[in-house]
Coordinates of C-alpha atoms and ligand atoms in Angstrom, one line a residue:
M1 CA 123.6 96.6 101.6
P2 CA 120.9 96.5 104.0
N3 CA 119.3 92.5 103.7
R4 CA 116.9 90.0 105.3
L5 CA 117.9 89.8 108.8
D6 CA 118.1 93.1 108.9
L7 CA 114.2 93.6 108.8
P8 CA 112.6 95.7 111.2
A9 CA 111.7 94.4 115.1
G10 CA 108.1 93.4 114.8
F11 CA 108.3 92.8 111.4
R12 CA 105.8 90.1 111.1
W13 CA 106.6 86.2 109.5
G14 CA 103.5 84.9 108.0
A15 CA 102.3 82.2 105.0
A16 CA 99.6 82.4 103.0
T17 CA 96.6 80.3 101.1
A18 CA 92.7 80.3 100.1
A19 CA 90.1 78.0 100.5
Y20 CA 89.2 77.0 97.4
Q21 CA 93.2 76.0 96.6
I22 CA 93.6 73.9 100.4
E23 CA 89.9 72.8 102.2
G24 CA 88.4 70.5 99.3
A25 CA 84.8 69.1 100.8
V26 CA 83.0 71.0 98.6
D27 CA 79.8 68.9 99.3
E28 CA 80.2 69.2 103.3
D29 CA 78.0 69.7 105.3
G30 CA 75.4 72.9 103.7
R31 CA 78.5 74.6 101.5
G32 CA 77.1 75.8 98.3
P33 CA 78.5 75.4 95.3
S34 CA 80.5 78.7 94.1
V35 CA 81.7 79.1 90.7
W36 CA 84.6 77.5 90.8
D37 CA 82.7 74.3 91.5
T38 CA 80.9 74.6 88.1
F39 CA 83.8 76.0 85.9
S40 CA 86.6 73.4 86.5
A41 CA 83.5 70.8 85.9
R42 CA 83.9 72.0 82.5
P43 CA 85.9 69.8 80.0
G44 CA 89.0 72.1 79.3
A45 CA 88.4 75.0 81.9
V46 CA 91.3 73.6 84.2
R47 CA 94.4 71.9 82.7
D48 CA 93.9 67.6 83.5
G49 CA 90.5 68.4 84.3
H50 CA 92.0 69.0 88.4
T51 CA 89.4 70.8 90.5
G52 CA 89.0 71.2 94.2
A53 CA 87.1 68.8 94.9
I54 CA 89.5 67.7 97.8
A55 CA 92.5 69.8 96.9
C56 CA 94.9 69.3 100.2
D57 CA 92.1 68.1 102.6
H58 CA 92.4 71.0 104.8
Y59 CA 88.9 71.1 106.2
H60 CA 89.3 68.2 108.0
R61 CA 93.5 67.8 108.6
Y62 CA 93.4 72.0 109.8
P63 CA 95.0 71.1 112.9
E64 CA 97.8 69.0 111.1
D65 CA 98.5 72.4 108.8
I66 CA 98.7 74.2 111.6
A67 CA 101.0 72.0 113.8
L68 CA 103.6 72.5 110.6
M69 CA 102.5 76.2 110.7
R70 CA 103.7 76.3 114.9
D71 CA 106.9 74.4 114.1
L72 CA 107.6 77.1 111.4
G73 CA 106.9 79.8 113.6
L74 CA 104.7 81.8 111.8
D75 CA 103.5 84.7 113.8
G76 CA 100.4 85.6 111.3
Y77 CA 98.7 82.9 109.2
R78 CA 96.5 84.3 105.7
F79 CA 93.6 82.1 104.8
S80 CA 90.5 82.4 103.2
I81 CA 87.1 82.0 104.1
A82 CA 84.8 80.6 101.7
W83 CA 81.4 82.5 100.7
P84 CA 79.9 79.7 100.3
R85 CA 80.1 77.9 103.3
V86 CA 78.3 80.0 105.5
L87 CA 75.8 81.9 103.2
P88 CA 75.4 78.7 100.5
T89 CA 73.3 80.5 98.1
G90 CA 75.5 83.5 98.9
A91 CA 72.7 85.6 100.7
G92 CA 69.8 84.5 102.9
K93 CA 70.4 82.2 105.7
V94 CA 73.3 81.2 107.4
N95 CA 75.1 78.2 107.6
E96 CA 76.2 77.4 110.8
A97 CA 78.4 74.5 110.4
G98 CA 80.3 76.8 107.8
L99 CA 80.6 79.4 110.8
A100 CA 81.4 76.6 113.1
F101 CA 84.4 75.6 110.3
Y102 CA 86.1 78.8 110.8
D103 CA 85.2 79.1 114.2
R104 CA 87.5 76.4 115.0
L105 CA 89.8 77.4 112.3
V106 CA 91.1 80.8 114.2
D107 CA 90.4 79.3 118.4
A108 CA 93.3 76.6 116.5
L109 CA 95.6 78.8 115.3
L110 CA 94.8 81.5 118.3
G111 CA 96.3 77.6 120.4
A112 CA 99.2 77.9 117.9
G113 CA 100.6 81.3 118.7
I114 CA 99.4 82.7 115.5
T115 CA 97.3 85.7 114.1
P116 CA 94.7 84.5 112.1
L117 CA 94.4 87.3 109.0
P118 CA 91.9 86.1 106.7
T119 CA 90.6 87.1 103.3
L120 CA 86.5 87.7 103.2
F121 CA 86.5 86.9 99.1
H122 CA 89.7 85.3 97.1
W123 CA 87.6 84.2 94.0
D124 CA 84.8 81.7 95.1
L125 CA 81.7 83.2 94.7
P126 CA 78.5 81.3 95.6
Q127 CA 77.1 79.7 92.6
A128 CA 74.0 81.1 92.8
L129 CA 75.0 85.2 92.6
E130 CA 77.0 84.6 89.7
D131 CA 73.2 83.4 88.4
A132 CA 72.2 86.7 88.9
G133 CA 74.8 88.5 87.5
G134 CA 77.8 87.4 89.8
W135 CA 80.1 90.6 90.0
L136 CA 78.2 92.2 86.8
N137 CA 75.4 92.9 89.5
R138 CA 75.6 95.4 91.9
D139 CA 73.2 93.8 94.0
T140 CA 76.7 91.5 94.6
A141 CA 78.3 94.3 96.8
H142 CA 75.5 95.1 99.0
H143 CA 75.6 91.0 99.9
F144 CA 78.8 91.1 100.3
A145 CA 78.8 93.9 102.6
D146 CA 76.2 91.7 104.7
Y147 CA 78.0 88.5 104.4
T148 CA 81.3 90.6 106.2
A149 CA 78.8 91.4 109.2
I150 CA 77.9 87.8 109.6
V151 CA 81.2 86.6 109.6
T152 CA 83.4 89.4 111.6
D153 CA 80.6 89.3 113.9
R154 CA 80.8 85.1 114.9
L155 CA 84.7 86.1 114.4
G156 CA 85.5 90.0 115.4
D157 CA 85.8 89.2 118.7
R158 CA 89.0 87.3 118.2
V159 CA 90.5 88.1 114.7
P160 CA 91.6 92.0 114.6
T161 CA 92.4 92.2 111.1
W162 CA 90.2 91.7 108.1
I163 CA 91.2 91.4 104.2
T164 CA 88.5 91.9 102.0
L165 CA 89.0 91.1 98.3
N166 CA 92.6 89.1 96.8
E167 CA 93.5 90.4 93.7
P168 CA 90.3 92.0 91.9
F169 CA 92.6 92.9 88.7
V170 CA 93.3 88.7 88.7
H171 CA 89.7 87.8 89.3
T172 CA 88.4 90.6 86.5
V173 CA 90.7 90.0 83.8
F174 CA 91.4 86.3 83.9
G175 CA 87.7 85.7 85.3
Y176 CA 85.1 89.0 83.1
A177 CA 87.3 89.5 80.6
L178 CA 89.7 86.6 79.0
G179 CA 87.5 82.9 80.6
T180 CA 90.7 81.5 81.7
H181 CA 88.9 81.9 85.5
A182 CA 85.7 81.3 87.0
P183 CA 83.6 82.5 86.0
G184 CA 84.6 81.9 82.6
R185 CA 83.1 85.4 80.8
T186 CA 84.9 87.0 77.8
L187 CA 84.0 90.1 77.7
M188 CA 86.9 92.2 77.5
F189 CA 86.7 95.5 78.3
E190 CA 83.4 95.2 79.3
A191 CA 84.5 93.4 82.1
L192 CA 85.1 96.5 83.7
P193 CA 82.1 97.3 85.8
A194 CA 83.3 93.3 87.6
A195 CA 86.0 96.1 88.6
H196 CA 84.0 98.5 89.8
H197 CA 81.3 96.4 91.5
Q198 CA 84.3 94.6 94.1
L199 CA 85.9 97.9 94.6
L200 CA 81.9 99.2 95.8
A201 CA 82.0 96.0 97.9
H202 CA 85.4 96.5 99.9
G203 CA 83.9 100.0 100.2
L204 CA 80.9 99.0 101.4
A205 CA 83.1 96.1 103.1
A206 CA 85.0 98.6 105.6
T207 CA 82.4 100.1 106.8
V208 CA 80.8 97.5 108.2
L209 CA 84.9 96.2 109.5
H210 CA 85.3 100.3 110.9
E211 CA 81.8 100.1 112.9
R212 CA 83.0 97.2 114.9
G213 CA 86.9 98.4 115.3
L214 CA 88.5 96.2 112.7
E215 CA 90.9 97.2 110.8
V216 CA 90.9 97.0 106.9
M217 CA 92.8 96.0 103.8
L218 CA 92.9 95.0 100.3
S219 CA 95.3 92.3 98.5
N220 CA 96.3 93.8 95.3
N221 CA 98.0 92.0 92.5
L222 CA 101.2 94.4 91.6
T223 CA 103.4 94.9 89.4
P224 CA 105.8 97.7 87.6
V225 CA 105.4 98.1 84.7
W226 CA 108.8 98.9 82.5
P227 CA 108.3 100.4 78.8
A228 CA 110.1 97.5 76.1
S229 CA 111.8 100.8 75.1
S230 CA 112.3 104.7 75.3
S231 CA 109.7 105.7 72.5
P232 CA 106.5 107.4 73.5
E233 CA 104.9 104.6 72.2
D234 CA 105.8 102.4 74.1
A235 CA 105.5 104.9 77.2
A236 CA 102.0 105.2 76.2
A237 CA 101.3 101.7 76.1
A238 CA 103.1 100.9 79.4
E239 CA 101.1 104.4 81.5
A240 CA 97.8 102.0 79.6
Y241 CA 98.6 99.4 81.1
D242 CA 100.0 100.8 84.3
A243 CA 96.0 102.4 84.8
L244 CA 94.5 98.8 84.1
H245 CA 96.8 95.9 86.1
N246 CA 97.5 98.8 88.6
R247 CA 96.1 102.2 89.2
L248 CA 92.1 100.9 88.6
F249 CA 92.4 98.7 91.4
T250 CA 94.5 101.3 93.8
D251 CA 92.9 104.7 93.6
P252 CA 89.9 104.4 94.2
V253 CA 90.8 103.5 97.7
L254 CA 93.4 105.3 98.3
L255 CA 92.7 108.7 95.7
G256 CA 89.3 108.3 95.9
R257 CA 88.7 108.4 91.9
Y258 CA 89.5 106.1 88.9
P259 CA 92.5 106.1 86.7
D260 CA 92.1 107.7 82.9
L261 CA 91.4 104.6 81.5
S262 CA 90.5 106.6 77.6
A263 CA 93.3 104.5 76.3
L264 CA 91.2 101.6 76.7
G265 CA 88.8 103.0 75.4
V266 CA 86.4 102.8 78.8
P267 CA 84.0 105.3 79.5
D268 CA 84.5 106.9 82.6
D269 CA 81.6 105.7 84.4
I270 CA 82.9 102.5 83.7
Y271 CA 79.7 101.4 81.2
G272 CA 76.8 103.1 83.3
A273 CA 78.5 101.6 86.5
V274 CA 79.9 103.9 88.5
H275 CA 77.0 105.7 89.9
P276 CA 77.4 109.4 91.9
G277 CA 78.6 108.5 95.7
D278 CA 80.6 105.1 94.9
L279 CA 83.8 106.8 95.0
D280 CA 83.0 107.7 98.5
L281 CA 81.9 104.7 99.1
I282 CA 85.0 103.2 98.2
H283 CA 87.7 105.9 99.2
T284 CA 86.0 106.9 102.4
P285 CA 86.8 104.2 104.9
R286 CA 90.4 104.7 105.1
L287 CA 92.5 101.9 104.8
D288 CA 94.4 100.1 107.1
G289 CA 96.5 98.2 105.5
L290 CA 97.9 97.7 101.9
G291 CA 98.3 94.0 101.2
V292 CA 100.8 93.6 98.2
N293 CA 100.7 90.0 96.3
Y294 CA 104.2 90.6 94.2
Y295 CA 105.2 87.5 91.8
N296 CA 106.8 89.4 88.7
P297 CA 107.4 93.0 86.8
T298 CA 105.3 93.5 83.2
R299 CA 107.3 94.4 79.9
I300 CA 104.8 96.5 78.4
A301 CA 105.4 97.4 74.1
A302 CA 102.6 99.5 71.7
P303 CA 100.6 97.1 70.5
T304 CA 102.1 95.5 66.9
S305 CA 98.4 94.8 65.8
P306 CA 94.6 96.5 66.4
G307 CA 93.1 95.5 69.8
L308 CA 94.2 96.0 72.5
P309 CA 96.3 99.3 73.8
F310 CA 99.3 97.1 74.8
D311 CA 101.4 94.4 74.0
L312 CA 102.9 91.8 77.0
V313 CA 106.6 91.1 76.4
D314 CA 109.0 88.3 77.9
I315 CA 111.6 89.4 80.3
P316 CA 113.9 87.2 78.9
E317 CA 117.4 88.4 80.6
A318 CA 115.7 87.1 83.5
P319 CA 115.5 83.6 85.0
H320 CA 112.0 81.7 84.6
T321 CA 109.9 80.2 87.5
A322 CA 108.7 76.5 86.8
F323 CA 105.3 78.6 85.9
G324 CA 107.4 80.6 83.3
W325 CA 107.2 83.8 85.1
P326 CA 110.4 86.0 85.4
V327 CA 112.2 85.8 88.7
V328 CA 112.8 89.4 89.5
P329 CA 113.9 90.4 93.0
D330 CA 114.3 94.4 92.5
G331 CA 110.7 94.5 91.2
L332 CA 109.2 94.3 94.5
R333 CA 111.7 97.4 95.4
Q334 CA 111.3 98.9 92.7
L335 CA 107.4 99.2 93.2
L336 CA 107.2 99.4 96.6
A337 CA 109.4 102.9 95.9
H338 CA 106.8 103.6 92.8
L339 CA 103.8 103.5 95.8
G340 CA 105.7 105.5 97.7
K341 CA 106.3 108.2 95.1
V342 CA 102.4 107.6 93.6
Y343 CA 100.7 107.7 96.9
G344 CA 102.4 109.3 99.4
E345 CA 100.5 110.3 102.3
A346 CA 97.9 108.2 100.9
L347 CA 99.9 105.4 101.1
P348 CA 99.2 103.0 104.5
P349 CA 101.1 100.6 106.2
I350 CA 101.8 97.7 103.3
T351 CA 102.3 93.9 104.4
I352 CA 102.9 91.9 101.4
T353 CA 100.6 89.4 101.2
E354 CA 101.5 87.1 98.7
N355 CA 105.2 86.0 97.8
G356 CA 106.6 83.0 95.8
C357 CA 107.2 80.8 93.5
S358 CA 106.7 77.0 91.6
V359 CA 109.2 74.8 91.8
D360 CA 108.9 71.8 90.1
E361 CA 108.2 68.9 91.7
S362 CA 111.4 66.8 90.4
T363 CA 113.2 69.6 91.9
T364 CA 114.5 68.4 95.2
P365 CA 115.3 70.2 97.2
D366 CA 113.9 73.2 96.3
H367 CA 116.3 74.8 96.3
P368 CA 115.1 77.4 93.3
R369 CA 112.1 78.7 96.2
I370 CA 115.0 79.5 98.7
D371 CA 116.7 81.7 96.0
F372 CA 113.5 83.4 95.0
L373 CA 113.0 83.9 99.0
A374 CA 116.2 85.1 99.9
T375 CA 116.7 87.6 97.0
H376 CA 113.3 89.0 97.6
L377 CA 113.0 89.3 100.9
D378 CA 116.7 90.8 100.8
A379 CA 114.8 93.2 98.0
L380 CA 111.8 94.1 100.2
A381 CA 115.3 95.2 103.1
E382 CA 116.0 97.3 100.6
A383 CA 113.1 99.0 99.8
I384 CA 112.2 99.2 103.7
A385 CA 116.0 100.9 104.1
E386 CA 114.9 103.8 101.5
G387 CA 111.8 103.9 103.3
A388 CA 109.1 101.6 102.7
D389 CA 106.8 101.1 105.0
V390 CA 105.9 97.5 105.2
R391 CA 105.1 95.5 108.6
G392 CA 105.4 91.7 107.2
Y393 CA 105.2 88.6 104.8
Y394 CA 102.5 85.8 104.1
T395 CA 105.0 83.9 101.0
W396 CA 102.7 81.7 99.1
S397 CA 101.7 79.0 100.3
L398 CA 102.3 77.4 103.1
L399 CA 101.1 74.0 100.8
D400 CA 101.3 73.2 97.8
N401 CA 97.9 72.9 96.5
Y402 CA 94.8 74.0 94.0
E403 CA 96.7 76.3 91.5
W404 CA 93.4 77.7 89.6
A405 CA 93.7 77.1 86.3
E406 CA 96.6 75.1 86.5
G407 CA 95.0 72.7 88.4
Y408 CA 97.2 70.1 90.6
H409 CA 100.5 71.4 88.0
Q410 CA 102.3 74.0 89.4
R411 CA 103.7 73.5 93.4
F412 CA 104.0 76.8 95.4
G413 CA 104.1 75.4 98.8
L414 CA 107.2 75.5 101.4
V415 CA 105.2 71.7 102.0
H416 CA 105.1 68.9 99.8
V417 CA 101.2 67.7 99.3
D418 CA 101.3 63.9 97.9
F419 CA 97.7 64.3 97.1
E420 CA 96.7 60.9 96.4
T421 CA 97.6 60.3 100.0
Q422 CA 97.0 63.7 101.6
R423 CA 100.7 63.1 103.1
R424 CA 102.9 67.0 104.1
T425 CA 106.4 66.3 103.3
P426 CA 108.2 69.7 104.5
K427 CA 110.4 71.2 101.6
A428 CA 114.1 72.6 102.1
S429 CA 112.4 76.2 101.6
Y430 CA 110.5 75.2 104.7
A431 CA 113.2 74.5 106.9
W432 CA 115.5 77.6 105.3
Y433 CA 112.0 80.1 106.1
R434 CA 111.7 78.5 109.7
E435 CA 116.1 79.2 110.3
L436 CA 115.6 82.2 109.1
I437 CA 112.9 83.2 110.8
V438 CA 114.6 82.1 114.0
A439 CA 117.9 84.2 113.1
H440 CA 115.6 87.8 112.0
R441 CA 114.1 87.3 115.9
A442 CA 117.4 87.2 117.4
R443 CA 119.0 89.5 115.8
R444 CA 115.9 92.3 115.6
G445 CA 114.0 90.6 119.2
G446 CA 110.2 89.8 118.5
Ligands
LIG501 C1 97.8 85.0 93.0 C2 96.8 84.5 93.9 C3 97.0 82.9 94.6 C4 97.8 82.0 93.6 C5 99.1 82.5 93.1 C6 100.0 81.9 92.3 O1 97.6 85.4 92.1 O2 95.9 85.5 94.3 O3 95.8 82.3 94.5 O4 97.3 81.5 92.9 O5 99.1 83.7 92.8

């Protein structure tokens, strides 16, 4: 059985973060407000009223964080660019100080021998755009393309590969359908125009990136969907869920069409959002790499009450993380095999752009994280041996950080952050990951 040391030569080792989760400095140097500033200030929206106002103070402490990355031996670092730092109202006037921050960050990464892998949108939409309808407004897709041009004109000479969006599924469902994330809308399936406009934004931005000779990726949150039984009802429910969670965000990009959403009661044109030609705009700029964020499989049963066409059920036989997420390393292998089967030749090379787990602060050393990473990387090596083309792995996350609606309660970092003092302390998993990278390079080169 292949294991993590058998990952291919040249396999890229990384870690990931996102702007609102680590930067802080929300009022500094001309940054405009984002939907997360607004949402987190709303009473009851986030656990204990936590906000990202200070977070890891990475905006000021990035040199220290890059030193940690260099010491870890990372090949690449995935971070996100805060749209409201670059364009405080989302469109129009550019904030030079915001661009200058990412300029410094990129140069510091390159100086440390680390390849920057930026994500252009990781959920922190400028509030001014939300006030105009946010992702429910088609114009937001065009503003995103303009923002992409501005950022890549500045950084494209040093940054070869760009991720357009992070997890449009999670942003649409939590942000627009259920309201548990910013911007806190509760539209249920009528949220789906927000999904289409994000995909359109991806397509328009991908064209901008290709015009500049840059590579394009999209990071999707993907999950293997397990029917709860072999009954046809459970199978149909699982298919409906797979269409919503996985295929809605991947088929248009890779195949140029939407999956059948009729089981969800969603019209083919997604409530009028899909205009003639849109699918070409989304599909034609070929994806250079698919980013896969994997955390857990999803078990689905037929609905027991009217409403949704599926029920989400637990996976009690699996251990669970501090966040309550089931731990199923083989799910990663299953997912990659499934993607190969569904998309075949249309599937570009894959990079795991997130994978990791939250471990309670009191659990030191953080052995559950080491087990999580080790078993998932072994499953990845198996998937590759079975034919998956996976080029790299970015663990979530470098630092303990602001975990959205959970505030600072879920700790995903290889590095502990004391949010009172901002002191960084590498955990046991940090040392383990560093040794793994050294051992893998010694064995496979790279
Ligand atoms: C993903 C998000 C990331 C982080 C992890 C735990 O869905 O992309 O920002 O919150 O979950």
